mmCIF file of C-alpha atoms in Angstrom:
data_model
loop_
_atom_site.group_PDB
_atom_site.id
_atom_site.type_symbol
_atom_site.label_atom_id
_atom_site.label_comp_id
_atom_site.label_asym_id
_atom_site.label_seq_id
_atom_site.Cartn_x
_atom_site.Cartn_y
_atom_site.Cartn_z
ATOM 1 C CA MET Z 1 2.695 -4.950 -19.985
ATOM 2 C CA GLN Z 2 -1.137 -5.018 -19.633
ATOM 3 C CA ASP Z 3 -2.409 -2.015 -17.094
ATOM 4 C CA PRO Z 4 -3.016 -3.371 -13.638
ATOM 5 C CA GLU Z 5 -5.801 -0.837 -13.294
ATOM 6 C CA PRO Z 6 -8.545 -2.540 -14.288
ATOM 7 C CA TYR Z 7 -7.577 -5.909 -12.714
ATOM 8 C CA LEU Z 8 -6.698 -4.012 -9.198
ATOM 9 C CA ARG Z 9 -9.990 -2.185 -9.297
ATOM 10 C CA LEU Z 10 -12.307 -4.963 -9.921
ATOM 11 C CA GLN Z 11 -10.965 -7.101 -7.560
ATOM 12 C CA SER Z 12 -11.169 -3.705 -4.933
ATOM 13 C CA ILE Z 13 -7.805 -4.054 -4.432
ATOM 14 C CA GLY Z 14 -6.034 -1.058 -2.575
ATOM 15 C CA VAL Z 15 -2.221 -0.699 -1.428
ATOM 16 C CA SER Z 16 -0.730 2.087 0.449
ATOM 17 C CA CYS Z 17 1.411 4.955 -0.900
ATOM 18 C CA LEU Z 18 5.032 3.851 -0.873
ATOM 19 C CA VAL Z 19 6.056 7.341 0.190
ATOM 20 C CA TYR Z 20 3.416 8.015 2.710
ATOM 21 C CA PRO Z 21 2.964 5.550 4.148
ATOM 22 C CA THR Z 22 -1.019 6.117 6.631
ATOM 23 C CA LYS Z 23 -2.075 7.832 2.551
ATOM 24 C CA LYS Z 24 -3.756 5.416 -0.001
ATOM 25 C CA ALA Z 25 -2.228 5.172 -3.257
ATOM 26 C CA ARG Z 26 -4.675 6.332 -6.337
ATOM 27 C CA ILE Z 27 -4.734 3.332 -8.366
ATOM 28 C CA ASP Z 28 -4.496 4.941 -11.779
ATOM 29 C CA SER Z 29 -1.751 4.679 -14.620
ATOM 30 C CA SER Z 30 -0.644 8.334 -13.739
ATOM 31 C CA MET Z 31 0.210 7.671 -10.289
ATOM 32 C CA ARG Z 32 2.701 4.790 -10.832
ATOM 33 C CA ARG Z 33 6.593 3.676 -11.457
ATOM 34 C CA VAL Z 34 7.698 0.443 -12.649
ATOM 35 C CA ILE Z 35 11.107 -0.700 -11.420
ATOM 36 C CA GLY Z 36 12.326 -4.224 -13.544
ATOM 37 C CA HIS Z 37 8.694 -5.869 -12.983
ATOM 38 C CA ASP Z 38 7.922 -4.292 -9.768
ATOM 39 C CA ILE Z 39 4.760 -1.508 -9.659
ATOM 40 C CA PHE Z 40 4.802 1.254 -7.282
ATOM 41 C CA TYR Z 41 1.383 3.344 -6.864
ATOM 42 C CA PHE Z 42 1.325 6.706 -4.994
ATOM 43 C CA SER Z 43 -1.184 8.832 -3.057
ATOM 44 C CA SER Z 44 -0.288 12.177 -4.941
ATOM 45 C CA GLY Z 45 1.975 13.782 -7.396
ATOM 46 C CA GLN Z 46 4.144 15.115 -4.594
ATOM 47 C CA ALA Z 47 4.763 11.332 -2.995
ATOM 48 C CA MET Z 48 5.773 10.681 -6.936
ATOM 49 C CA ARG Z 49 8.286 13.105 -7.636
ATOM 50 C CA GLN Z 50 9.732 13.010 -4.122
ATOM 51 C CA PHE Z 51 10.112 9.079 -5.002
ATOM 52 C CA ASP Z 52 11.693 10.126 -8.250
ATOM 53 C CA ARG Z 53 14.408 12.051 -6.609
ATOM 54 C CA ASP Z 54 15.704 8.631 -4.323
ATOM 55 C CA PRO Z 55 13.762 5.396 -5.263
ATOM 56 C CA LEU Z 56 15.637 3.440 -3.037
ATOM 57 C CA ARG Z 57 15.006 5.650 -0.014
ATOM 58 C CA TYR Z 58 11.550 3.828 -0.116
ATOM 59 C CA VAL Z 59 12.818 1.075 -1.705
ATOM 60 C CA LYS Z 60 13.855 -1.905 0.238
ATOM 61 C CA ARG Z 61 12.544 -5.327 -1.907
ATOM 62 C CA LEU Z 62 12.737 -5.815 -5.742
ATOM 63 C CA SER Z 63 12.160 -8.758 -7.778
ATOM 64 C CA ASP Z 64 14.984 -9.831 -9.905
ATOM 65 C CA PRO Z 65 14.003 -9.823 -13.036
ATOM 66 C CA VAL Z 66 15.660 -12.968 -14.320
ATOM 67 C CA THR Z 67 14.564 -15.412 -11.638
ATOM 68 C CA SER Z 68 11.852 -13.433 -9.981
ATOM 69 C CA ASP Z 69 13.360 -13.831 -6.420
ATOM 70 C CA ARG Z 70 12.533 -10.996 -4.074
ATOM 71 C CA PHE Z 71 16.374 -9.591 -2.879
ATOM 72 C CA ARG Z 72 17.096 -6.410 -0.787
ATOM 73 C CA VAL Z 73 18.082 -3.598 -3.511
ATOM 74 C CA THR Z 74 20.853 -1.297 -2.127
ATOM 75 C CA ARG Z 75 22.903 1.420 -3.961
ATOM 76 C CA SER Z 76 25.742 -1.121 -4.781
ATOM 77 C CA SER Z 77 23.127 -3.634 -6.274
ATOM 78 C CA PRO Z 78 24.026 -4.741 -9.893
ATOM 79 C CA ARG Z 79 21.931 -2.224 -12.379
ATOM 80 C CA LEU Z 80 20.646 -2.047 -16.005
ATOM 81 C CA GLU Z 81 18.456 0.663 -17.918
ATOM 82 C CA TYR Z 82 16.906 -0.690 -20.764
ATOM 83 C CA ARG Z 83 14.221 0.718 -22.991
ATOM 84 C CA ASN Z 84 13.390 3.842 -20.328
ATOM 85 C CA ARG Z 85 13.005 1.319 -17.671
ATOM 86 C CA VAL Z 86 15.694 0.777 -14.536
ATOM 87 C CA TYR Z 87 16.039 -2.799 -13.449
ATOM 88 C CA TYR Z 88 18.061 -3.990 -10.458
ATOM 89 C CA PHE Z 89 19.245 -7.723 -9.794
ATOM 90 C CA ALA Z 90 20.207 -9.858 -7.833
ATOM 91 C CA SER Z 91 23.796 -10.861 -8.832
ATOM 92 C CA ALA Z 92 25.934 -9.701 -11.197
ATOM 93 C CA GLY Z 93 25.565 -12.862 -13.139
ATOM 94 C CA GLU Z 94 21.566 -12.091 -13.492
ATOM 95 C CA GLN Z 95 22.633 -8.814 -14.666
ATOM 96 C CA GLY Z 96 24.699 -10.741 -17.598
ATOM 97 C CA MET Z 97 21.908 -12.991 -18.013
ATOM 98 C CA PHE Z 98 19.297 -10.312 -18.642
ATOM 99 C CA ASP Z 99 22.320 -7.998 -20.734
ATOM 100 C CA GLY Z 100 22.251 -11.776 -23.158
ATOM 101 C CA ASP Z 101 18.829 -11.618 -24.011
ATOM 102 C CA ARG Z 102 17.020 -8.428 -22.933
ATOM 103 C CA GLU Z 103 13.804 -9.009 -24.543
ATOM 104 C CA LYS Z 104 13.494 -12.346 -23.099
ATOM 105 C CA TYR Z 105 13.346 -10.800 -19.473
ATOM 106 C CA ARG Z 106 12.232 -7.332 -20.497
ATOM 107 C CA ASN Z 107 8.637 -8.141 -19.311
ATOM 108 C CA ARG Z 108 7.210 -10.434 -17.389
ATOM 109 C CA ARG Z 109 3.298 -11.905 -17.413
ATOM 110 C CA SER Z 110 2.423 -10.689 -14.002
ATOM 111 C CA ALA Z 111 4.013 -8.138 -12.390
ATOM 112 C CA SER Z 112 4.335 -7.616 -8.520
ATOM 113 C CA VAL Z 113 1.986 -4.254 -7.326
ATOM 114 C CA VAL Z 114 4.194 -4.275 -4.293
ATOM 115 C CA GLU Z 115 3.353 -3.730 -0.340
ATOM 116 C CA ILE Z 116 5.474 -1.782 1.890
ATOM 117 C CA ASP Z 117 8.362 -3.939 3.139
ATOM 118 C CA GLU Z 118 7.914 -3.771 7.413
#
């Protein structure tokens, strides 16, 4: 994945902090977390640490790494860790497809910068 920060800055794209939605997230690689193909930015190190303790408390929808479809993630969603990144799947079938050819699905051309789901 190429770093999206230069593009986001060039386009003047801003996002809210996932943990503190009233605060603006810092578009900086040191302030981001990636789950599967989705990117999340935070307003502070404290917000990132809080997110790291329980990401599913804040993340409501993710992109399935096989189909790219958005789905509601739950604690029982199929999950796989690969190359220091956690991937969640809409179903066990997609997880099986990913597991069968991990490198094919590991990266996506354009990862999603995620806004807060209502």
